[in-house]
PDB file of C-alpha atoms in Angstrom:
ATOM      1  CA  MET M 239      20.343  16.946   6.203  1.00 91.00           C
ATOM      2  CA  THR M 240      17.877  17.360   8.297  1.00 97.00           C
ATOM      3  CA  GLU M 241      18.209  15.242  11.148  1.00 97.00           C
ATOM      4  CA  LEU M 242      15.758  12.762  10.739  1.00 97.00           C
ATOM      5  CA  LEU M 243      14.294  11.841  14.406  1.00 98.00           C
ATOM      6  CA  TYR M 244      11.658   9.220  13.288  1.00 96.00           C
ATOM      7  CA  MET M 245      15.625   7.110  11.711  1.00 96.00           C
ATOM      8  CA  GLN M 246      16.415   6.380  15.818  1.00 96.00           C
ATOM      9  CA  ASP M 247      13.004   6.403  17.717  1.00 96.00           C
ATOM     10  CA  PHE M 248       9.849   4.176  16.869  1.00 96.00           C
ATOM     11  CA  ASP M 249       7.794   6.512  19.045  1.00 95.00           C
ATOM     12  CA  VAL M 250       8.957   9.965  18.683  1.00 97.00           C
ATOM     13  CA  GLU M 251       5.811  12.224  17.548  1.00 98.00           C
ATOM     14  CA  THR M 252       7.407  15.940  19.114  1.00 98.00           C
ATOM     15  CA  CYS M 253      10.583  17.138  18.592  1.00 98.00           C
ATOM     16  CA  ARG M 254      12.071  20.778  19.571  1.00 98.00           C
ATOM     17  CA  ALA M 255      13.856  22.179  15.920  1.00 98.00           C
ATOM     18  CA  SER M 256      14.895  25.544  14.669  1.00 98.00           C
ATOM     19  CA  ILE M 257      13.690  26.763  11.483  1.00 98.00           C
ATOM     20  CA  THR M 258      16.845  26.597   9.252  1.00 98.00           C
ATOM     21  CA  SER M 259      14.731  28.433   6.277  1.00 97.00           C
ATOM     22  CA  ILE M 260      11.225  29.661   5.873  1.00 97.00           C
ATOM     23  CA  ASN M 261      10.136  30.173   2.115  1.00 95.00           C
ATOM     24  CA  LYS M 262       7.244  30.447   0.180  1.00 94.00           C
ATOM     25  CA  ALA M 263       6.132  27.220  -1.180  1.00 92.00           C
ATOM     26  CA  ASP M 264       5.779  26.399  -5.325  1.00 88.00           C
ATOM     27  CA  ASP M 265       2.056  26.911  -4.466  1.00 91.00           C
ATOM     28  CA  ASP M 266       2.346  29.886  -2.318  1.00 89.00           C
ATOM     29  CA  ARG M 267       2.027  28.218   0.585  1.00 96.00           C
ATOM     30  CA  THR M 268       4.885  28.666   3.184  1.00 98.00           C
ATOM     31  CA  ASP M 269       7.656  25.404   3.267  1.00 98.00           C
ATOM     32  CA  ILE M 270       9.636  25.426   6.584  1.00 98.00           C
ATOM     33  CA  ILE M 271      12.998  23.275   7.015  1.00 98.00           C
ATOM     34  CA  LEU M 272      14.066  22.040  10.286  1.00 98.00           C
ATOM     35  CA  ASP M 273      17.063  21.210  11.754  1.00 98.00           C
ATOM     36  CA  GLN M 274      15.453  18.615  13.292  1.00 98.00           C
ATOM     37  CA  THR M 275      12.391  16.700  12.821  1.00 98.00           C
ATOM     38  CA  ALA M 276       9.950  14.118  14.163  1.00 98.00           C
ATOM     39  CA  PHE M 277       7.906  14.551  10.974  1.00 98.00           C
ATOM     40  CA  TYR M 278       7.521  11.369   8.620  1.00 98.00           C
ATOM     41  CA  PRO M 279       7.899  12.720   4.368  1.00 97.00           C
ATOM     42  CA  ARG M 280       6.294  10.610   1.910  1.00 95.00           C
ATOM     43  CA  GLY M 281       8.201   7.581  -0.012  1.00 92.00           C
ATOM     44  CA  GLY M 282       8.674   4.295   0.186  1.00 90.00           C
ATOM     45  CA  GLY M 283       4.839   3.300  -0.296  1.00 93.00           C
ATOM     46  CA  GLN M 284       3.470   5.268   2.828  1.00 96.00           C
ATOM     47  CA  ASP M 285       2.400   8.384   3.008  1.00 96.00           C
ATOM     48  CA  TRP M 286       3.734  11.924   5.010  1.00 98.00           C
ATOM     49  CA  ASP M 287       2.819  12.730   8.637  1.00 98.00           C
ATOM     50  CA  MET M 288       0.832  15.236   9.168  1.00 98.00           C
ATOM     51  CA  GLY M 289       0.604  17.884  12.475  1.00 98.00           C
ATOM     52  CA  GLN M 290       1.380  21.333  13.632  1.00 98.00           C
ATOM     53  CA  ILE M 291       4.726  23.728  14.441  1.00 98.00           C
ATOM     54  CA  THR M 292       4.266  25.908  16.386  1.00 98.00           C
ATOM     55  CA  LYS M 293       5.723  28.691  19.028  1.00 96.00           C
ATOM     56  CA  ASP M 294       4.883  31.565  21.744  1.00 93.00           C
ATOM     57  CA  GLY M 295       1.553  32.461  19.892  1.00 88.00           C
ATOM     58  CA  ALA M 296       1.864  31.007  16.592  1.00 97.00           C
ATOM     59  CA  SER M 297       1.057  28.120  14.438  1.00 98.00           C
ATOM     60  CA  PHE M 298       1.716  26.565  11.569  1.00 98.00           C
ATOM     61  CA  SER M 299      -0.294  23.563  10.337  1.00 98.00           C
ATOM     62  CA  VAL M 300       2.144  21.037   8.319  1.00 98.00           C
ATOM     63  CA  GLU M 301      -0.483  19.308   5.764  1.00 98.00           C
ATOM     64  CA  GLU M 302       2.637  18.542   2.833  1.00 98.00           C
ATOM     65  CA  VAL M 303       6.537  16.554   3.345  1.00 98.00           C
ATOM     66  CA  HIS M 304       8.857  16.105   1.385  1.00 97.00           C
ATOM     67  CA  LEU M 305      12.443  14.742   1.471  1.00 97.00           C
ATOM     68  CA  ASP M 306      14.678  16.325  -1.067  1.00 96.00           C
ATOM     69  CA  GLN M 307      17.327  14.815  -2.216  1.00 94.00           C
ATOM     70  CA  GLU M 308      20.522  16.839  -0.347  1.00 94.00           C
ATOM     71  CA  GLY M 309      18.423  14.934   3.213  1.00 95.00           C
ATOM     72  CA  GLN M 310      16.229  18.203   3.944  1.00 97.00           C
ATOM     73  CA  VAL M 311      12.417  17.875   4.966  1.00 98.00           C
ATOM     74  CA  HIS M 312      10.415  20.322   3.831  1.00 98.00           C
ATOM     75  CA  HIS M 313       7.267  20.877   5.998  1.00 98.00           C
ATOM     76  CA  ILE M 314       4.575  22.311   3.598  1.00 98.00           C
ATOM     77  CA  GLY M 315       1.670  23.923   5.245  1.00 98.00           C
ATOM     78  CA  THR M 316      -0.501  27.370   6.169  1.00 97.00           C
ATOM     79  CA  VAL M 317       0.176  29.743   9.038  1.00 97.00           C
ATOM     80  CA  GLN M 318      -2.035  29.464  10.960  1.00 96.00           C
ATOM     81  CA  ASN M 319      -1.302  32.089  14.035  1.00 96.00           C
ATOM     82  CA  GLY M 320       1.694  34.423  14.380  1.00 97.00           C
ATOM     83  CA  THR M 321       4.816  34.788  12.401  1.00 96.00           C
ATOM     84  CA  PHE M 322       7.241  32.763  12.159  1.00 97.00           C
ATOM     85  CA  GLU M 323      11.554  33.736  10.838  1.00 96.00           C
ATOM     86  CA  THR M 324      14.684  31.627  10.477  1.00 97.00           C
ATOM     87  CA  GLY M 325      16.158  30.842  13.478  1.00 97.00           C
ATOM     88  CA  ASP M 326      12.477  30.497  15.794  1.00 97.00           C
ATOM     89  CA  VAL M 327      13.616  27.344  17.597  1.00 98.00           C
ATOM     90  CA  VAL M 328       9.618  25.856  17.861  1.00 98.00           C
ATOM     91  CA  THR M 329       8.051  22.719  19.046  1.00 98.00           C
ATOM     92  CA  GLY M 330       6.996  20.413  16.685  1.00 98.00           C
ATOM     93  CA  ALA M 331       3.876  17.580  17.060  1.00 98.00           C
ATOM     94  CA  VAL M 332       2.823  14.880  14.734  1.00 98.00           C
ATOM     95  CA  ASP M 333      -1.159  14.262  14.410  1.00 98.00           C
ATOM     96  CA  HIS M 334      -0.626  10.683  16.752  1.00 98.00           C
ATOM     97  CA  GLU M 335      -4.123   9.683  14.732  1.00 97.00           C
ATOM     98  CA  ARG M 336      -2.914   9.417  11.529  1.00 98.00           C
ATOM     99  CA  ARG M 337       1.059   7.647  12.325  1.00 98.00           C
ATOM    100  CA  SER M 338      -0.841   5.158  13.623  1.00 97.00           C
ATOM    101  CA  ILE M 339      -2.668   4.108  11.144  1.00 97.00           C
ATOM    102  CA  ASN M 340       0.131   4.544   8.523  1.00 97.00           C
ATOM    103  CA  THR M 341       3.057   3.158  10.857  1.00 97.00           C
ATOM    104  CA  ARG M 342       0.166  -0.422  11.235  1.00 98.00           C
ATOM    105  CA  LEU M 343      -0.867  -0.409   7.759  1.00 98.00           C
ATOM    106  CA  HIS M 344       3.451   0.146   6.600  1.00 97.00           C
ATOM    107  CA  SER M 345       4.474  -2.568   9.598  1.00 98.00           C
ATOM    108  CA  ALA M 346       1.807  -5.280   8.173  1.00 98.00           C
ATOM    109  CA  ALA M 347       3.634  -5.121   4.845  1.00 98.00           C
ATOM    110  CA  HIS M 348       6.588  -5.766   6.322  1.00 97.00           C
ATOM    111  CA  VAL M 349       4.537  -8.818   8.898  1.00 98.00           C
ATOM    112  CA  ILE M 350       3.587  -9.972   5.358  1.00 98.00           C
ATOM    113  CA  ASP M 351       6.821 -10.811   3.823  1.00 97.00           C
ATOM    114  CA  MET M 352       7.984 -12.677   7.553  1.00 97.00           C
ATOM    115  CA  ALA M 353       5.284 -15.501   6.455  1.00 97.00           C
ATOM    116  CA  ILE M 354       5.994 -15.456   2.681  1.00 97.00           C
ATOM    117  CA  ASP M 355      10.078 -15.543   3.288  1.00 96.00           C
ATOM    118  CA  HIS M 356       8.304 -18.446   6.383  1.00 96.00           C
ATOM    119  CA  LEU M 357       6.905 -20.587   4.430  1.00 96.00           C
ATOM    120  CA  GLY M 358       9.862 -20.363   1.969  1.00 96.00           C
ATOM    121  CA  LEU M 359       8.312 -19.372  -1.757  1.00 95.00           C
ATOM    122  CA  ASP M 360      10.831 -17.085  -3.812  1.00 94.00           C
ATOM    123  CA  TRP M 361       8.568 -14.441  -3.588  1.00 95.00           C
ATOM    124  CA  VAL M 362      11.068 -10.391  -3.348  1.00 94.00           C
ATOM    125  CA  ALA M 363       9.266  -7.602  -2.288  1.00 94.00           C
ATOM    126  CA  THR M 364       9.586  -5.117  -5.415  1.00 93.00           C
ATOM    127  CA  LYS M 365       7.549  -2.541  -3.761  1.00 92.00           C
ATOM    128  CA  GLY M 366       4.437  -1.793  -1.494  1.00 95.00           C
ATOM    129  CA  GLN M 367       1.202   0.729  -1.128  1.00 96.00           C
ATOM    130  CA  HIS M 368       0.680   1.480   2.714  1.00 97.00           C
ATOM    131  CA  TYR M 369      -2.586   3.196   2.639  1.00 95.00           C
ATOM    132  CA  PRO M 370      -5.537   3.674   4.150  1.00 94.00           C
ATOM    133  CA  HIS M 371      -7.651   3.144   0.859  1.00 91.00           C
ATOM    134  CA  LEU M 372      -5.507   0.983  -0.858  1.00 94.00           C
ATOM    135  CA  SER M 373      -2.859  -1.317   0.181  1.00 97.00           C
ATOM    136  CA  ALA M 374      -0.626  -4.301  -1.041  1.00 98.00           C
ATOM    137  CA  VAL M 375       2.837  -5.604  -2.062  1.00 97.00           C
ATOM    138  CA  GLU M 376       4.416  -6.660  -4.815  1.00 97.00           C
ATOM    139  CA  TYR M 377       6.902  -9.546  -5.197  1.00 97.00           C
ATOM    140  CA  GLN M 378       8.425 -11.048  -7.844  1.00 95.00           C
ATOM    141  CA  GLY M 379       8.492 -14.331  -8.315  1.00 93.00           C
ATOM    142  CA  THR M 380       6.533 -18.183  -9.269  1.00 90.00           C
ATOM    143  CA  TRP M 381       3.166 -19.378  -7.791  1.00 90.00           C
ATOM    144  CA  ASP M 382       0.017 -21.937  -9.407  1.00 90.00           C
ATOM    145  CA  PRO M 383      -2.876 -18.736  -9.551  1.00 90.00           C
ATOM    146  CA  GLU M 384      -4.479 -22.246  -8.791  1.00 91.00           C
ATOM    147  CA  GLN M 385      -3.788 -22.623  -5.328  1.00 92.00           C
ATOM    148  CA  ALA M 386      -4.271 -18.764  -4.596  1.00 94.00           C
ATOM    149  CA  ASP M 387      -6.907 -19.328  -2.403  1.00 95.00           C
ATOM    150  CA  GLU M 388      -4.920 -21.872  -0.287  1.00 96.00           C
ATOM    151  CA  LEU M 389      -1.598 -19.275  -0.194  1.00 96.00           C
ATOM    152  CA  ILE M 390      -4.467 -17.279   0.891  1.00 97.00           C
ATOM    153  CA  THR M 391      -5.130 -19.056   3.706  1.00 98.00           C
ATOM    154  CA  LYS M 392      -1.095 -19.559   4.330  1.00 98.00           C
ATOM    155  CA  ILE M 393      -0.321 -15.837   4.466  1.00 98.00           C
ATOM    156  CA  GLU M 394      -2.767 -14.868   6.371  1.00 98.00           C
ATOM    157  CA  GLN M 395      -2.655 -17.986   9.067  1.00 98.00           C
ATOM    158  CA  GLN M 396       1.012 -17.165   8.786  1.00 98.00           C
ATOM    159  CA  ALA M 397       1.145 -13.943   8.765  1.00 98.00           C
ATOM    160  CA  ASN M 398      -1.133 -12.569  12.442  1.00 98.00           C
ATOM    161  CA  THR M 399       0.126 -15.385  14.381  1.00 98.00           C
ATOM    162  CA  PHE M 400       3.452 -13.616  14.442  1.00 97.00           C
ATOM    163  CA  ILE M 401       1.561 -10.858  15.690  1.00 97.00           C
ATOM    164  CA  SER M 402      -0.728 -12.637  17.883  1.00 97.00           C
ATOM    165  CA  ASN M 403       2.949 -13.294  19.136  1.00 96.00           C
ATOM    166  CA  GLY M 404       4.128 -10.291  19.272  1.00 95.00           C
ATOM    167  CA  GLY M 405       7.973  -9.086  19.117  1.00 93.00           C
ATOM    168  CA  GLU M 406      10.065  -6.358  19.728  1.00 95.00           C
ATOM    169  CA  ASN M 407      11.616  -5.217  17.080  1.00 97.00           C
ATOM    170  CA  THR M 408      15.195  -3.890  16.264  1.00 96.00           C
ATOM    171  CA  LEU M 409      16.741  -0.648  15.030  1.00 97.00           C
ATOM    172  CA  LYS M 410      20.406  -0.822  12.968  1.00 96.00           C
ATOM    173  CA  PHE M 411      22.746   1.991  11.589  1.00 97.00           C
ATOM    174  CA  MET M 412      24.728   0.105   8.480  1.00 96.00           C
ATOM    175  CA  SER M 413      26.080   0.427   5.339  1.00 94.00           C
ATOM    176  CA  VAL M 414      24.787  -0.839   2.230  1.00 93.00           C
ATOM    177  CA  ASP M 415      27.006  -3.857   2.536  1.00 93.00           C
ATOM    178  CA  GLU M 416      26.543  -4.460   5.598  1.00 95.00           C
ATOM    179  CA  MET M 417      22.972  -4.284   5.393  1.00 96.00           C
ATOM    180  CA  HIS M 418      23.719  -8.187   2.983  1.00 94.00           C
ATOM    181  CA  THR M 419      25.061 -10.136   6.275  1.00 94.00           C
ATOM    182  CA  VAL M 420      21.446  -9.297   7.685  1.00 94.00           C
ATOM    183  CA  CYS M 421      19.011  -8.618   5.033  1.00 95.00           C
ATOM    184  CA  LYS M 422      17.700 -11.262   3.041  1.00 91.00           C
ATOM    185  CA  HIS M 423      17.467  -9.100  -0.043  1.00 92.00           C
ATOM    186  CA  VAL M 424      19.018  -5.595  -0.555  1.00 94.00           C
ATOM    187  CA  PRO M 425      16.847  -2.802  -2.929  1.00 90.00           C
ATOM    188  CA  GLU M 426      20.083  -1.523  -4.893  1.00 86.00           C
ATOM    189  CA  ASN M 427      18.402   1.798  -4.884  1.00 85.00           C
ATOM    190  CA  ILE M 428      18.818   2.951  -0.999  1.00 89.00           C
ATOM    191  CA  PRO M 429      18.123   6.208  -0.819  1.00 88.00           C
ATOM    192  CA  LYS M 430      21.374   8.071  -0.418  1.00 89.00           C
ATOM    193  CA  ASN M 431      19.883  10.854   1.127  1.00 91.00           C
ATOM    194  CA  LYS M 432      19.143   9.626   4.294  1.00 92.00           C
ATOM    195  CA  PRO M 433      20.946   7.133   6.905  1.00 92.00           C
ATOM    196  CA  GLY M 434      21.205   3.454   5.612  1.00 94.00           C
ATOM    197  CA  ARG M 435      19.115   1.554   8.792  1.00 97.00           C
ATOM    198  CA  VAL M 436      17.460  -1.601   8.630  1.00 97.00           C
ATOM    199  CA  VAL M 437      14.776  -2.664  11.194  1.00 98.00           C
ATOM    200  CA  ILE M 438      14.407  -6.197  12.680  1.00 97.00           C
ATOM    201  CA  TYR M 439      11.467  -7.702  12.815  1.00 96.00           C
ATOM    202  CA  GLY M 440      11.578 -10.773  16.153  1.00 89.00           C
ATOM    203  CA  ASP M 441      14.738 -11.997  16.108  1.00 84.00           C
ATOM    204  CA  ASN M 442      16.090 -11.646  12.958  1.00 90.00           C
ATOM    205  CA  PHE M 443      13.818 -10.092   9.759  1.00 96.00           C
ATOM    206  CA  GLY M 444      16.103  -8.074   8.637  1.00 96.00           C
ATOM    207  CA  ILE M 445      14.615  -5.187   5.922  1.00 96.00           C
ATOM    208  CA  PRO M 446      15.950  -2.178   4.888  1.00 96.00           C
ATOM    209  CA  CYS M 447      13.850   0.351   4.882  1.00 95.00           C
ATOM    210  CA  GLY M 448      13.596   4.146   6.112  1.00 95.00           C
ATOM    211  CA  GLY M 449       9.926   3.974   7.112  1.00 96.00           C
ATOM    212  CA  THR M 450       7.770   4.302  10.735  1.00 97.00           C
ATOM    213  CA  HIS M 451       7.275   0.740  11.849  1.00 97.00           C
ATOM    214  CA  VAL M 452       5.732  -0.167  15.150  1.00 98.00           C
ATOM    215  CA  LYS M 453       7.696  -0.751  17.884  1.00 97.00           C
ATOM    216  CA  ASN M 454       6.056  -4.431  19.027  1.00 97.00           C
ATOM    217  CA  LEU M 455       4.258  -7.307  16.406  1.00 97.00           C
ATOM    218  CA  GLU M 456       1.359  -6.758  18.402  1.00 96.00           C
ATOM    219  CA  GLN M 457       0.108  -3.606  17.542  1.00 97.00           C
ATOM    220  CA  VAL M 458       0.219  -4.056  14.058  1.00 98.00           C
ATOM    221  CA  GLY M 459      -3.277  -5.570  14.273  1.00 97.00           C
ATOM    222  CA  THR M 460      -5.173  -8.341  12.182  1.00 98.00           C
ATOM    223  CA  ILE M 461      -4.334  -8.641   8.417  1.00 98.00           C
ATOM    224  CA  LYS M 462      -6.517  -9.891   5.659  1.00 98.00           C
ATOM    225  CA  ILE M 463      -5.550 -10.728   2.206  1.00 98.00           C
ATOM    226  CA  PRO M 464      -8.195 -10.345   0.382  1.00 97.00           C
ATOM    227  CA  LYS M 465      -7.243 -10.880  -2.595  1.00 95.00           C
ATOM    228  CA  LEU M 466      -3.977 -12.585  -4.648  1.00 96.00           C
ATOM    229  CA  LYS M 467      -3.064 -12.456  -8.176  1.00 94.00           C
ATOM    230  CA  GLN M 468      -0.169 -11.548 -10.589  1.00 92.00           C
ATOM    231  CA  LYS M 469      -0.153  -9.299 -13.502  1.00 86.00           C
ATOM    232  CA  LYS M 470       3.022  -8.804 -16.298  1.00 85.00           C
ATOM    233  CA  GLY M 471       5.312 -11.393 -14.238  1.00 85.00           C
ATOM    234  CA  VAL M 472       4.123  -9.542 -10.295  1.00 95.00           C
ATOM    235  CA  ILE M 473       2.607 -11.160  -7.597  1.00 97.00           C
ATOM    236  CA  ARG M 474       0.325  -8.340  -5.857  1.00 97.00           C
ATOM    237  CA  VAL M 475      -0.493  -8.879  -2.357  1.00 98.00           C
ATOM    238  CA  SER M 476      -3.573  -7.001  -1.200  1.00 97.00           C
ATOM    239  CA  TYR M 477      -4.245  -6.306   2.203  1.00 98.00           C
ATOM    240  CA  THR M 478      -6.346  -4.725   5.183  1.00 97.00           C
ATOM    241  CA  VAL M 479      -5.866  -3.390   8.177  1.00 97.00           C
ATOM    242  CA  GLU M 480      -8.860  -4.676  11.381  1.00 93.00           C
ATOM    243  CA  GLY M 481      -9.725  -1.090  12.618  1.00 87.00           C
ATOM    244  CA  ILE M 482      -8.292   1.410   9.310  1.00 90.00           C
ATOM    245  CA  ASN M 483      -9.090  -0.512   5.706  1.00 70.00           C
TER     246      ASN M 483
END
């Protein structure tokens, strides 16, 4: 398995690593696997990191990142200069701006989760999309459509109160059984190809999640909720983050 450095550190964006294999991808680009990586692979509604893998006289553009079922991270892209071989020691550097955008959007969704929990709503998050062009969280629960505007205001205000107050998040590694002791909701489909991890938002809001997260809530930025609707029993909260969407 590739060691996932982004799981252990909120801010890691560079690393030294060894190439464990290098092959042609299905589309004739190059597929590099490292023994450890700072690059986040697409998953959980969050997009992959992009960036560069380099060594003396050689550079590789990381254009896609995927995690396979065996826990290996595939860095797919194009060799720009020089050559790479198995065993090479390289430096990986994540594109900071893209990582920051994806992290803030992803973290904003969890702040919305916090706000919904704080307001006492019986909603359980089931799926999220955290992309600059499309950001939303879906829930199972009950609500009154006639109160949509009121709920939008309450959720938005509470989420931004959490953000303005700030607060350090923490990382904890644990088994699925242990997650139930610190999280109100633990999905049944926790991935088995990465370490079990809970992110504690603020003082005590535990979230089983393998994505990238802000270290402090104030880093998210102002959240806006333009739309709240229900379709086929699913409550969908669409949101934007100031300066991104």
